[in-house]
Coordinates of N, CA, C and O in Angstrom, one line a residue:
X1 N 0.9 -1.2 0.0 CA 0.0 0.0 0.0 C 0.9 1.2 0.0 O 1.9 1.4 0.7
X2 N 0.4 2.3 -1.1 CA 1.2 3.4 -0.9 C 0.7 4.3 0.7 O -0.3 4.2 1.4
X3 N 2.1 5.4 0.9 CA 1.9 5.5 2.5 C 1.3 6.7 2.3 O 1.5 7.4 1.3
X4 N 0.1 7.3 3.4 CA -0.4 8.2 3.2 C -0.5 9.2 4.3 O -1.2 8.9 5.2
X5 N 0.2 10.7 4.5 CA 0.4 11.3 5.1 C -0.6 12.6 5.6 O -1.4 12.8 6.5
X6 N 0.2 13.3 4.0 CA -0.9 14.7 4.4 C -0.7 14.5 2.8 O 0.3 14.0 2.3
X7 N -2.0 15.1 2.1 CA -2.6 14.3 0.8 C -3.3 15.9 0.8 O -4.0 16.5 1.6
X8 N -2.6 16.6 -0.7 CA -3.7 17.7 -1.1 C -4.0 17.5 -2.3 O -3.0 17.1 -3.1
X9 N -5.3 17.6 -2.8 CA -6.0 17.2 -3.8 C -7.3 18.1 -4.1 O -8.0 18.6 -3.3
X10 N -7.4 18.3 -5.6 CA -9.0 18.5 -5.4 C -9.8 17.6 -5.6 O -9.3 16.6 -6.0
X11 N -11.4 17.6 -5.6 CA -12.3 16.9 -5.3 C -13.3 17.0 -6.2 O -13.7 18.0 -6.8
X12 N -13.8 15.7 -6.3 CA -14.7 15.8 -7.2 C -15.9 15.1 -6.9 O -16.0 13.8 -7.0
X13 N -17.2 16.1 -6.4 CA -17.9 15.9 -5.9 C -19.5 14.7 -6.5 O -20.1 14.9 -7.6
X14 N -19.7 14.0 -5.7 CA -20.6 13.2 -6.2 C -22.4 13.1 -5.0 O -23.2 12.2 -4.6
X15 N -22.4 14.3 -4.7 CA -23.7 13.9 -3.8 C -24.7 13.3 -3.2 O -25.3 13.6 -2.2
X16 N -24.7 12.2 -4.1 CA -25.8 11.3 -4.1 C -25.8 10.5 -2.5 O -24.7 10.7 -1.9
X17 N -26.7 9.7 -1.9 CA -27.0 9.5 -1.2 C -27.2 8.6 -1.3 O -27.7 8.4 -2.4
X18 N -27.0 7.2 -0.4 CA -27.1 5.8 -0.1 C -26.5 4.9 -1.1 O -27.0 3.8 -1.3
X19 N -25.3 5.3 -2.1 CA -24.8 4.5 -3.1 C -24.2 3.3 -2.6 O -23.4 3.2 -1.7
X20 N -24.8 2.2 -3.3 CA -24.1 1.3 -2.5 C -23.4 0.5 -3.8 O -23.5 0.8 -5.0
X21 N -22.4 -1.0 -3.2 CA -21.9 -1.6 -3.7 C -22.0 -2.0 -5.3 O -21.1 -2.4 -6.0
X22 N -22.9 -1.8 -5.5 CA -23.7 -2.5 -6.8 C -23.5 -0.7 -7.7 O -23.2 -0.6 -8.9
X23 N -23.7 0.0 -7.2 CA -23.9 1.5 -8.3 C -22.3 1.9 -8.1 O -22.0 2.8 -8.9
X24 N -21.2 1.3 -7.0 CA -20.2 1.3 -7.5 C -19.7 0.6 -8.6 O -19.4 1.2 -9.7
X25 N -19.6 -0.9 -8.4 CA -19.0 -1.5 -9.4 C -20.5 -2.6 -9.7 O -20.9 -3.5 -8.9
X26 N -21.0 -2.3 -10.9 CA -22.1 -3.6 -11.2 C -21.5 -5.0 -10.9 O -20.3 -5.2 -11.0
X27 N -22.6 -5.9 -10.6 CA -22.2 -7.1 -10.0 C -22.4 -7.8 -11.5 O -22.3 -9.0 -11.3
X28 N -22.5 -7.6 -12.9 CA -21.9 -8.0 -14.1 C -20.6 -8.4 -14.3 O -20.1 -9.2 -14.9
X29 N -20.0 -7.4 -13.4 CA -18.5 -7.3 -13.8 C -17.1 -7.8 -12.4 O -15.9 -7.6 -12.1
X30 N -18.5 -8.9 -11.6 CA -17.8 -9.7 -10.5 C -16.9 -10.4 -10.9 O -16.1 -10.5 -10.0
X31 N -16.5 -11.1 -12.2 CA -16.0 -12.6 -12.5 C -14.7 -12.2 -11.9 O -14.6 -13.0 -11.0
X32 N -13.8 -11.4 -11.9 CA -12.4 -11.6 -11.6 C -12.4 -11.2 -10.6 O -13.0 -10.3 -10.1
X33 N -11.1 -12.4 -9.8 CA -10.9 -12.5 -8.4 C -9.6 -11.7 -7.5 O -9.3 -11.6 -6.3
X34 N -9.1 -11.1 -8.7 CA -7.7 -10.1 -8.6 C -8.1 -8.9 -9.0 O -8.6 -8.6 -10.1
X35 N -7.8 -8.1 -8.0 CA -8.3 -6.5 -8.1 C -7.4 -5.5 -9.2 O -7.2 -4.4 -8.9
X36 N -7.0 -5.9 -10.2 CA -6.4 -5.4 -11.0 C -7.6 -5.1 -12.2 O -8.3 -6.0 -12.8
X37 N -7.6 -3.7 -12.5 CA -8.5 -3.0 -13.6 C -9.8 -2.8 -13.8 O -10.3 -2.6 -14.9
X38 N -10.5 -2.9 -12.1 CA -11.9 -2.8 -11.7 C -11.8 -1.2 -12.1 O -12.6 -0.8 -13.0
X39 N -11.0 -0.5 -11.6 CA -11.6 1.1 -12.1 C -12.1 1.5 -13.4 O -12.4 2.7 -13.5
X40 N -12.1 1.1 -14.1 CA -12.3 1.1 -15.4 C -14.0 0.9 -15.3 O -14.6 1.3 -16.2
X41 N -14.8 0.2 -14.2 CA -15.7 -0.3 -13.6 C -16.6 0.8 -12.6 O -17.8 0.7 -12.4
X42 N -16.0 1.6 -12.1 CA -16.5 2.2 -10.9 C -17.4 3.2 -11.5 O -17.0 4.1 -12.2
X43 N -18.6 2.8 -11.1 CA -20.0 3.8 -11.4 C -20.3 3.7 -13.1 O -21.1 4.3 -13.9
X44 N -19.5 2.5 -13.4 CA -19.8 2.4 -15.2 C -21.5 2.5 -15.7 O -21.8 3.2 -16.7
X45 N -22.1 2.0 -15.0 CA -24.0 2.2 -15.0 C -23.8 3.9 -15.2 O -24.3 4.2 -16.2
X46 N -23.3 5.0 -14.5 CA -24.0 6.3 -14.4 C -22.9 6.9 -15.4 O -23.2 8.0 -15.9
X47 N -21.5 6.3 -15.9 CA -20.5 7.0 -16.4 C -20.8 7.0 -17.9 O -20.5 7.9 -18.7
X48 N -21.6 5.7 -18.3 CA -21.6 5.4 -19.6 C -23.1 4.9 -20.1 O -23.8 4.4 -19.3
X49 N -23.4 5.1 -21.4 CA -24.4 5.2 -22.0 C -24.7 3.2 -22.2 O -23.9 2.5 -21.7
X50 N -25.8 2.5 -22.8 CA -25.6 1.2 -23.0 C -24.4 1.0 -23.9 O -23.6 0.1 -23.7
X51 N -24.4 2.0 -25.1 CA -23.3 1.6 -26.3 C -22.1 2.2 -25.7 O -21.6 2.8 -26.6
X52 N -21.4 2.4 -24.3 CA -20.4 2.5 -24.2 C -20.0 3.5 -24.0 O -19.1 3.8 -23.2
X53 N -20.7 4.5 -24.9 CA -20.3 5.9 -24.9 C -20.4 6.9 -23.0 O -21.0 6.7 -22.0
X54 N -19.6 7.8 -23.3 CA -19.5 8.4 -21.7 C -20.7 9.2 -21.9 O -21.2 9.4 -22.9
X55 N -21.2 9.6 -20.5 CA -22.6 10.5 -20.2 C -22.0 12.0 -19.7 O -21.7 12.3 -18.6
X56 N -21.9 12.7 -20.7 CA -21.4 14.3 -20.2 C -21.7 14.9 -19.3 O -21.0 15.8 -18.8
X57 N -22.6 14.6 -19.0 CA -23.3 15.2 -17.5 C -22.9 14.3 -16.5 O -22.6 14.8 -15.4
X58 N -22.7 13.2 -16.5 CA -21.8 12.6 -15.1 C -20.5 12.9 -14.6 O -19.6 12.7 -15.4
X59 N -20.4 13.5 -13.3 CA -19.0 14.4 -13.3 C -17.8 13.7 -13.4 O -16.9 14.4 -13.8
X60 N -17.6 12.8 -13.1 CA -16.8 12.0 -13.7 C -16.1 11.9 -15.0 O -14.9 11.6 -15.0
X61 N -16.8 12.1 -16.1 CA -16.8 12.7 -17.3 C -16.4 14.1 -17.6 O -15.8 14.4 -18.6
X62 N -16.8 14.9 -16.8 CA -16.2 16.3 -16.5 C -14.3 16.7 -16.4 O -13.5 16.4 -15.5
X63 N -14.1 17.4 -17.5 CA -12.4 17.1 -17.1 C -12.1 18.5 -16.3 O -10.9 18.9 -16.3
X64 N -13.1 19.2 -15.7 CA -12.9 20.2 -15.1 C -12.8 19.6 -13.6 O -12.6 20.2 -12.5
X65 N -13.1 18.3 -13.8 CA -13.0 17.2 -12.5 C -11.9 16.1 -11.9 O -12.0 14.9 -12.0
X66 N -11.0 16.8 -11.3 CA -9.6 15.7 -11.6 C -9.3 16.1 -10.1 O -9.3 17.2 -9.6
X67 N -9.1 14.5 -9.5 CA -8.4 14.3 -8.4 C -8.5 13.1 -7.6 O -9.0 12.0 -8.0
X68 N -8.0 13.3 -6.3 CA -8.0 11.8 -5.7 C -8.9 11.8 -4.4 O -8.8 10.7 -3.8
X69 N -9.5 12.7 -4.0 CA -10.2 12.9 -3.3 C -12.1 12.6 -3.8 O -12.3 13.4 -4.8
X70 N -13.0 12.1 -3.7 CA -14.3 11.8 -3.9 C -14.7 12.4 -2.6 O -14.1 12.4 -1.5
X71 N -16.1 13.1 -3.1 CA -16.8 13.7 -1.8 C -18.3 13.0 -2.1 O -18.9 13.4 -3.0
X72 N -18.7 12.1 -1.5 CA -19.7 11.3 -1.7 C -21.0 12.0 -0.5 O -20.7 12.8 0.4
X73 N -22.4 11.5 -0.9 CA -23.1 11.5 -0.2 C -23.6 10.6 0.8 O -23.2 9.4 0.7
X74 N -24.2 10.9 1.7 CA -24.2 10.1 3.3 C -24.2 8.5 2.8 O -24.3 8.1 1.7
X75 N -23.9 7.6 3.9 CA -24.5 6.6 3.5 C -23.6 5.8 2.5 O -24.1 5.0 1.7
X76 N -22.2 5.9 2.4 CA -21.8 5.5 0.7 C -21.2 4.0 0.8 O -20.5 3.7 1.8
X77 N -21.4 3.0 0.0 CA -20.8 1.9 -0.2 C -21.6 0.7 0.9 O -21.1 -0.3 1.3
X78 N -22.9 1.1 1.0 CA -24.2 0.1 1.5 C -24.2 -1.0 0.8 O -23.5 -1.1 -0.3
X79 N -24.9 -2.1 1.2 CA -25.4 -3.2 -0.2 C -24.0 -4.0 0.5 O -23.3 -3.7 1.5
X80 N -24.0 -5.0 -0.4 CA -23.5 -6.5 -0.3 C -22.5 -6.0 0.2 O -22.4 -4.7 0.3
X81 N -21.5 -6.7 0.6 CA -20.5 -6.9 1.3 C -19.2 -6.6 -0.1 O -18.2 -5.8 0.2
X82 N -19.1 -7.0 -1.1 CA -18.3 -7.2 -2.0 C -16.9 -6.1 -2.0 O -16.9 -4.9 -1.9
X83 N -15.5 -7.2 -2.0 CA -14.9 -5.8 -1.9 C -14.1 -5.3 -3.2 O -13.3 -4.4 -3.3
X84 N -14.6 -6.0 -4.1 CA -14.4 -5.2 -5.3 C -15.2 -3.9 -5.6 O -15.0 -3.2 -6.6
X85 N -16.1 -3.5 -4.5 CA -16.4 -2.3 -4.8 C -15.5 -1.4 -4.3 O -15.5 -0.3 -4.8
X86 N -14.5 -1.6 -3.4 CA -12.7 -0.9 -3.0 C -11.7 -0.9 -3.6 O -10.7 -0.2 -3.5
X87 N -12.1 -2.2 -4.8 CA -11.1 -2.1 -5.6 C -11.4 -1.3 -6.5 O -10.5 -0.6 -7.0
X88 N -12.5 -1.3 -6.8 CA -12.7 0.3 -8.3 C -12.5 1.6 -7.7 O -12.2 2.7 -8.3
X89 N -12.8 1.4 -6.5 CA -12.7 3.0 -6.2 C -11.5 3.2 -6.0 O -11.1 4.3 -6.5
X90 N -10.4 2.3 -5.4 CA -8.8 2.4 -5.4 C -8.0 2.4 -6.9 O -6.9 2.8 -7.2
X91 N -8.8 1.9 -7.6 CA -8.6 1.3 -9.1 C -8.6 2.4 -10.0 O -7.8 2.6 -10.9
X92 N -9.7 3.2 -9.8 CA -9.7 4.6 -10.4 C -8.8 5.6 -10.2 O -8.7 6.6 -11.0
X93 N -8.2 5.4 -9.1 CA -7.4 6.4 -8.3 C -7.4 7.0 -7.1 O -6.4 7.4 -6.5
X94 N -8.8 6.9 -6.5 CA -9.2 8.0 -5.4 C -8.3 7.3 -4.4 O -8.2 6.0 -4.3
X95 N -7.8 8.1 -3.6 CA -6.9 7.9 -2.0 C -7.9 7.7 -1.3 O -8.0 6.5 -0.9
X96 N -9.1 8.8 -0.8 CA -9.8 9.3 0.2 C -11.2 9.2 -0.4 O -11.4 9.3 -1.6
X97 N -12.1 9.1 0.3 CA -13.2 9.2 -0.1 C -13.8 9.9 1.1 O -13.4 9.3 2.1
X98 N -14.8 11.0 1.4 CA -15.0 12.0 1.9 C -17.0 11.6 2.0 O -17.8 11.6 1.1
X99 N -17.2 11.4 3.1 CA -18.7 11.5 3.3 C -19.1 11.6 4.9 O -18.3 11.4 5.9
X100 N -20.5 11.9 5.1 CA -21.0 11.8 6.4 C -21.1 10.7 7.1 O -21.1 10.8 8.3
X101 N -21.2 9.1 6.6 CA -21.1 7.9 7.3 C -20.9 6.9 5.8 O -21.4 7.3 4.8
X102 N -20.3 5.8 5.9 CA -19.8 4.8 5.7 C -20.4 3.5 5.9 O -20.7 3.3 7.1
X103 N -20.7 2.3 4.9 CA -21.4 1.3 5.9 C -20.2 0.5 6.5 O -19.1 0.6 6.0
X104 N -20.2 -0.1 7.4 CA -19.1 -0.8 7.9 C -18.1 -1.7 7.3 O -17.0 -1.9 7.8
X105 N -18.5 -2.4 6.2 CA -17.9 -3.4 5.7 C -17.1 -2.8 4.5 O -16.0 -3.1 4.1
X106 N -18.2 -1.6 3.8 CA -17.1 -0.8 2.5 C -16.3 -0.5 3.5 O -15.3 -1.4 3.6
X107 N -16.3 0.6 4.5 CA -15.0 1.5 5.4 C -14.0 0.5 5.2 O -13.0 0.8 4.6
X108 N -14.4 -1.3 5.9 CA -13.0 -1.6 6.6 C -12.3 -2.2 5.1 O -11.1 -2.3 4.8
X109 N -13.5 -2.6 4.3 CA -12.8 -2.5 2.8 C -12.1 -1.9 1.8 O -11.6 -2.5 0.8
X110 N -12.0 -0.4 2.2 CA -11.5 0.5 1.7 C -10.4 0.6 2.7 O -9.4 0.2 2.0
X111 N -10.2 0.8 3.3 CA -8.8 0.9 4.3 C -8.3 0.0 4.3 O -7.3 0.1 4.9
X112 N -8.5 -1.5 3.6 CA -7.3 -2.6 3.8 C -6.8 -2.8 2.2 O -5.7 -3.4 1.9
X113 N -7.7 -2.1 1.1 CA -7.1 -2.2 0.0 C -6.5 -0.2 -0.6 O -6.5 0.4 -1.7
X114 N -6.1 0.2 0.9 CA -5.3 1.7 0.4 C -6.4 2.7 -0.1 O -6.2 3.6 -1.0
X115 N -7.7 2.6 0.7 CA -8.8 4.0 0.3 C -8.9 4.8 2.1 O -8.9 3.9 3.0
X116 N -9.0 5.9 2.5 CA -9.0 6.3 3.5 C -10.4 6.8 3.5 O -10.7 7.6 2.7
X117 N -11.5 6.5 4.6 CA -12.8 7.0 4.1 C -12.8 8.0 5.0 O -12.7 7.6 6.1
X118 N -12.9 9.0 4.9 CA -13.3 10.6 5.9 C -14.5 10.8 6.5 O -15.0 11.2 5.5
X119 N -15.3 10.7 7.3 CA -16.2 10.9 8.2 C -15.9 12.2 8.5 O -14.9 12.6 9.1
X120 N -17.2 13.5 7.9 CA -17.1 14.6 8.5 C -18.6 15.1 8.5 O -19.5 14.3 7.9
X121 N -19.0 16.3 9.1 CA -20.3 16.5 9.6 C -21.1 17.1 8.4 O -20.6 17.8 7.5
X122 N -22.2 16.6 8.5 CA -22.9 17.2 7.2 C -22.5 18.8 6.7 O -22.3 19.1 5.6
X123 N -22.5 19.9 7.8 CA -22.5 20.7 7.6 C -21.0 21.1 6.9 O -20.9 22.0 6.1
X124 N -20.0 20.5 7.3 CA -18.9 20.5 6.2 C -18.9 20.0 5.3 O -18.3 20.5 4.3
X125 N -19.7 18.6 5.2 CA -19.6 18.0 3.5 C -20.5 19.0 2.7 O -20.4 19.0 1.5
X126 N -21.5 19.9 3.4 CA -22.4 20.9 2.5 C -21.3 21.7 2.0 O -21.1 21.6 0.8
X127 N -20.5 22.5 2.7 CA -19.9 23.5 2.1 C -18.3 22.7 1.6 O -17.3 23.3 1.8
X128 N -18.2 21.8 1.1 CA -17.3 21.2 0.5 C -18.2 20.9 -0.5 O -18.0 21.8 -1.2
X129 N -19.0 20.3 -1.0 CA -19.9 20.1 -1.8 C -20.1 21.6 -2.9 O -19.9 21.6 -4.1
X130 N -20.6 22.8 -2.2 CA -20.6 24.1 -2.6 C -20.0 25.0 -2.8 O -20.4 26.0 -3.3
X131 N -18.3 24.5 -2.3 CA -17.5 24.9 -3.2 C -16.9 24.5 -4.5 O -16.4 25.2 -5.3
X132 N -17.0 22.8 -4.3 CA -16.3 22.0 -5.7 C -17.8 22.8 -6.5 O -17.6 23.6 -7.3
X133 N -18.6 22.7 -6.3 CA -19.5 23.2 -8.0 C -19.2 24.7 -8.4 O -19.3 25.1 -9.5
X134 N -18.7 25.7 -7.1 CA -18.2 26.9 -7.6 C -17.0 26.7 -8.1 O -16.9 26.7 -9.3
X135 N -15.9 26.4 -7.4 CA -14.2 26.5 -7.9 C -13.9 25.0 -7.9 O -13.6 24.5 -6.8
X136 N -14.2 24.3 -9.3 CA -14.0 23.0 -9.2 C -11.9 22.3 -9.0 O -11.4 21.3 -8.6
X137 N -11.5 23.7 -9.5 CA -10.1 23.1 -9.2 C -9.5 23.7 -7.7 O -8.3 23.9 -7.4
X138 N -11.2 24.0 -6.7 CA -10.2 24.1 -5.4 C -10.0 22.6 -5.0 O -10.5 21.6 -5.5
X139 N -8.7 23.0 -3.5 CA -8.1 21.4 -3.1 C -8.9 21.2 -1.8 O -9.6 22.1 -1.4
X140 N -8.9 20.3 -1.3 CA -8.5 19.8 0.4 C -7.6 19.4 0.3 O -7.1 19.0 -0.8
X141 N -7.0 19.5 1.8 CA -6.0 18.9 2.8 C -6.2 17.8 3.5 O -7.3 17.8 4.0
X142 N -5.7 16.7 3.7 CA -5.6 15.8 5.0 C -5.1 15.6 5.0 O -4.5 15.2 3.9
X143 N -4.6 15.6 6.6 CA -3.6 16.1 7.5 C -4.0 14.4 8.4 O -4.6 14.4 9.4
X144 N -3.6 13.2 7.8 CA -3.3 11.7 8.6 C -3.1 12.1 9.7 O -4.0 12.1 10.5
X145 N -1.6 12.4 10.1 CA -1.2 12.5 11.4 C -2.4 13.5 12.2 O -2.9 12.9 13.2
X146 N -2.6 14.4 12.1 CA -3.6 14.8 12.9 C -4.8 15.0 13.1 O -5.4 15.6 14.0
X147 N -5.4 14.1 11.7 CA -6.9 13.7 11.6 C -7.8 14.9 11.3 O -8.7 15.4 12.0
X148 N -7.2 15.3 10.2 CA -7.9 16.7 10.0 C -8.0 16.8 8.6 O -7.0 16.8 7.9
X149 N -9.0 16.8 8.1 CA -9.7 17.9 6.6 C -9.8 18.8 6.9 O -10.6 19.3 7.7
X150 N -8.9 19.5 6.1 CA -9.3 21.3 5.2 C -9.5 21.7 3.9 O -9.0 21.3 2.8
X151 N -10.7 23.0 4.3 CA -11.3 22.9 2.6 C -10.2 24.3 3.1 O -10.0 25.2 4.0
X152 N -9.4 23.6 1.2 CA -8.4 25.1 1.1 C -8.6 26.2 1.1 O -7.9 27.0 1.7
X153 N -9.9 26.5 0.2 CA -10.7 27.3 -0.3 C -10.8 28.5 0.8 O -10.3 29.6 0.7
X154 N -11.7 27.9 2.0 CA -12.3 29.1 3.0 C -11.4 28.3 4.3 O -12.1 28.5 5.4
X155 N -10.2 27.5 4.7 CA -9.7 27.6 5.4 C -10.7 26.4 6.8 O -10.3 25.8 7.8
X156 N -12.0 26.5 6.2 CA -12.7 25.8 7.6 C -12.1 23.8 7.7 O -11.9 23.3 6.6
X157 N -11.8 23.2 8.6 CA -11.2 22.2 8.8 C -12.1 21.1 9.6 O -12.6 21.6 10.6
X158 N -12.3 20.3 9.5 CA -12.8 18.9 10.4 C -11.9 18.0 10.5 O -11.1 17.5 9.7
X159 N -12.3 17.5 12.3 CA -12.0 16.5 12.9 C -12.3 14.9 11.9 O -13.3 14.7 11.1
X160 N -11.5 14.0 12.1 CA -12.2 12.8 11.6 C -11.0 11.9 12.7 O -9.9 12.2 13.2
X161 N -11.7 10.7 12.7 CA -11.7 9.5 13.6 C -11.4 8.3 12.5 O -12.0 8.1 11.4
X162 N -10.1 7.6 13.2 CA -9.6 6.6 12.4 C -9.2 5.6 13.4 O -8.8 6.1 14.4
X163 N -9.3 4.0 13.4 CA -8.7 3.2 14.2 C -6.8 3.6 14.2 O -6.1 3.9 13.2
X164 N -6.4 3.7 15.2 CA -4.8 3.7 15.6 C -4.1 2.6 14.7 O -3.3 2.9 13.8
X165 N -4.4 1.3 14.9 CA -3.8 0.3 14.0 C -4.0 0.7 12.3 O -3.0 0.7 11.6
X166 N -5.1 1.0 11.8 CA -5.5 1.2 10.0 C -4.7 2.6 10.3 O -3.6 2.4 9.7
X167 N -4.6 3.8 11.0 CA -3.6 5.0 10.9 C -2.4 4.5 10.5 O -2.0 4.5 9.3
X168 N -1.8 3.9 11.7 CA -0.4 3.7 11.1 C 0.3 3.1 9.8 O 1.4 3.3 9.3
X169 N -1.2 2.1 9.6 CA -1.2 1.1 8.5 C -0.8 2.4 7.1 O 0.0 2.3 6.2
X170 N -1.7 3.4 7.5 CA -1.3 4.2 6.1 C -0.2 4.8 6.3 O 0.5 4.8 5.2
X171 N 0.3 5.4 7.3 CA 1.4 6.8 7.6 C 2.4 5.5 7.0 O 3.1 5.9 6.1
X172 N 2.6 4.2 7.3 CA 3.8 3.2 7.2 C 3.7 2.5 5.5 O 4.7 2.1 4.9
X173 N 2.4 2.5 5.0 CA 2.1 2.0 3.9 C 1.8 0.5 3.8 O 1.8 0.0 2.6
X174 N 1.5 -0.3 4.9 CA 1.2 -1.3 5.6 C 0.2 -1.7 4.5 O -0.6 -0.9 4.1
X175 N 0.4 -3.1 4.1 CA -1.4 -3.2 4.0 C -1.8 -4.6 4.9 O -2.9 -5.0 5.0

């Protein structure tokens, strides 16, 4: 696992609410047992048309949209247990994934295959949300060692909560 410190990035916001396993990576595209080239996969249902083609309006598709940071809506990575839905999201690139709660099984899924999930209060994921659609190439900060998101933009910062053991796992690059 690559080691993860303090990570600035910008974000690219996805708001939606209760996305679970299945609208990450469709369960069509389960057969392989080795997490190599699932991103290619992640949100393919909302990214791409039936014939393949990309959907311009999914921000993802957006190239005013580039980074490693995802700011998701509440609730993200519900539904089956599968952890190839960590692998597409690690697969695509994202480091961090940024929402109000987590279901238990994505979190500890994403943290053993190198995704860090951010837990912060609605009222910050609003205005992180409200500024990626105004200045989509502003960044955040996180700050590992001291468990802290900052939106660069207006400076405001949140606390977040990580197990001690999965911390170190990242600061060391552990997997």
């Amino acid at each position: 696992m690559k080691k993860l410190e303090i990570l600035t990035s910008r974000v690219i916001p996805l708001p939606i609410d209760n996305i679970d396993t299945d609208q990450i990576v469709p369960a069509r595209y389960l057969k392989a047992t080795t997490r190599d080239g699932f991103g290619e996969y992640l949100f393919r249902d909302w990214r791409f048309a039936a014939d393949g083609t990309p959907k311009k309006e999914f921000v993802l598709n957006n190239p005013a949209y580039q980074g490693t940071v995802l700011l998701a809506g509440k609730n993200f990575g519900s539904g089956s247990s599968r952890e190839h839905a960590a692998w597409a999201v690690a697969g695509y690139g994202f480091r961090v994934v940024v929402s109000t709660f987590f279901a238990d099984i994505f979190r500890n899924n994403a943290m053993n295959n190198g995704v860090l999930p951010v837990v912060v209060p609605e009222a910050f994921s609003r205005e992180l949300e409200q500024t990626d659609w105004r200045h989509p190439a502003h960044t955040v900060t996180i700050d590992l060692p001291r468990q802290i998101i900052r939106n660069d933009a207006t400076g405001s910062e949140a606390y977040f909560d990580i197990n001690p053991f999965k911390k170190e796992c990242f600061l060391q690059g552990y997997d």
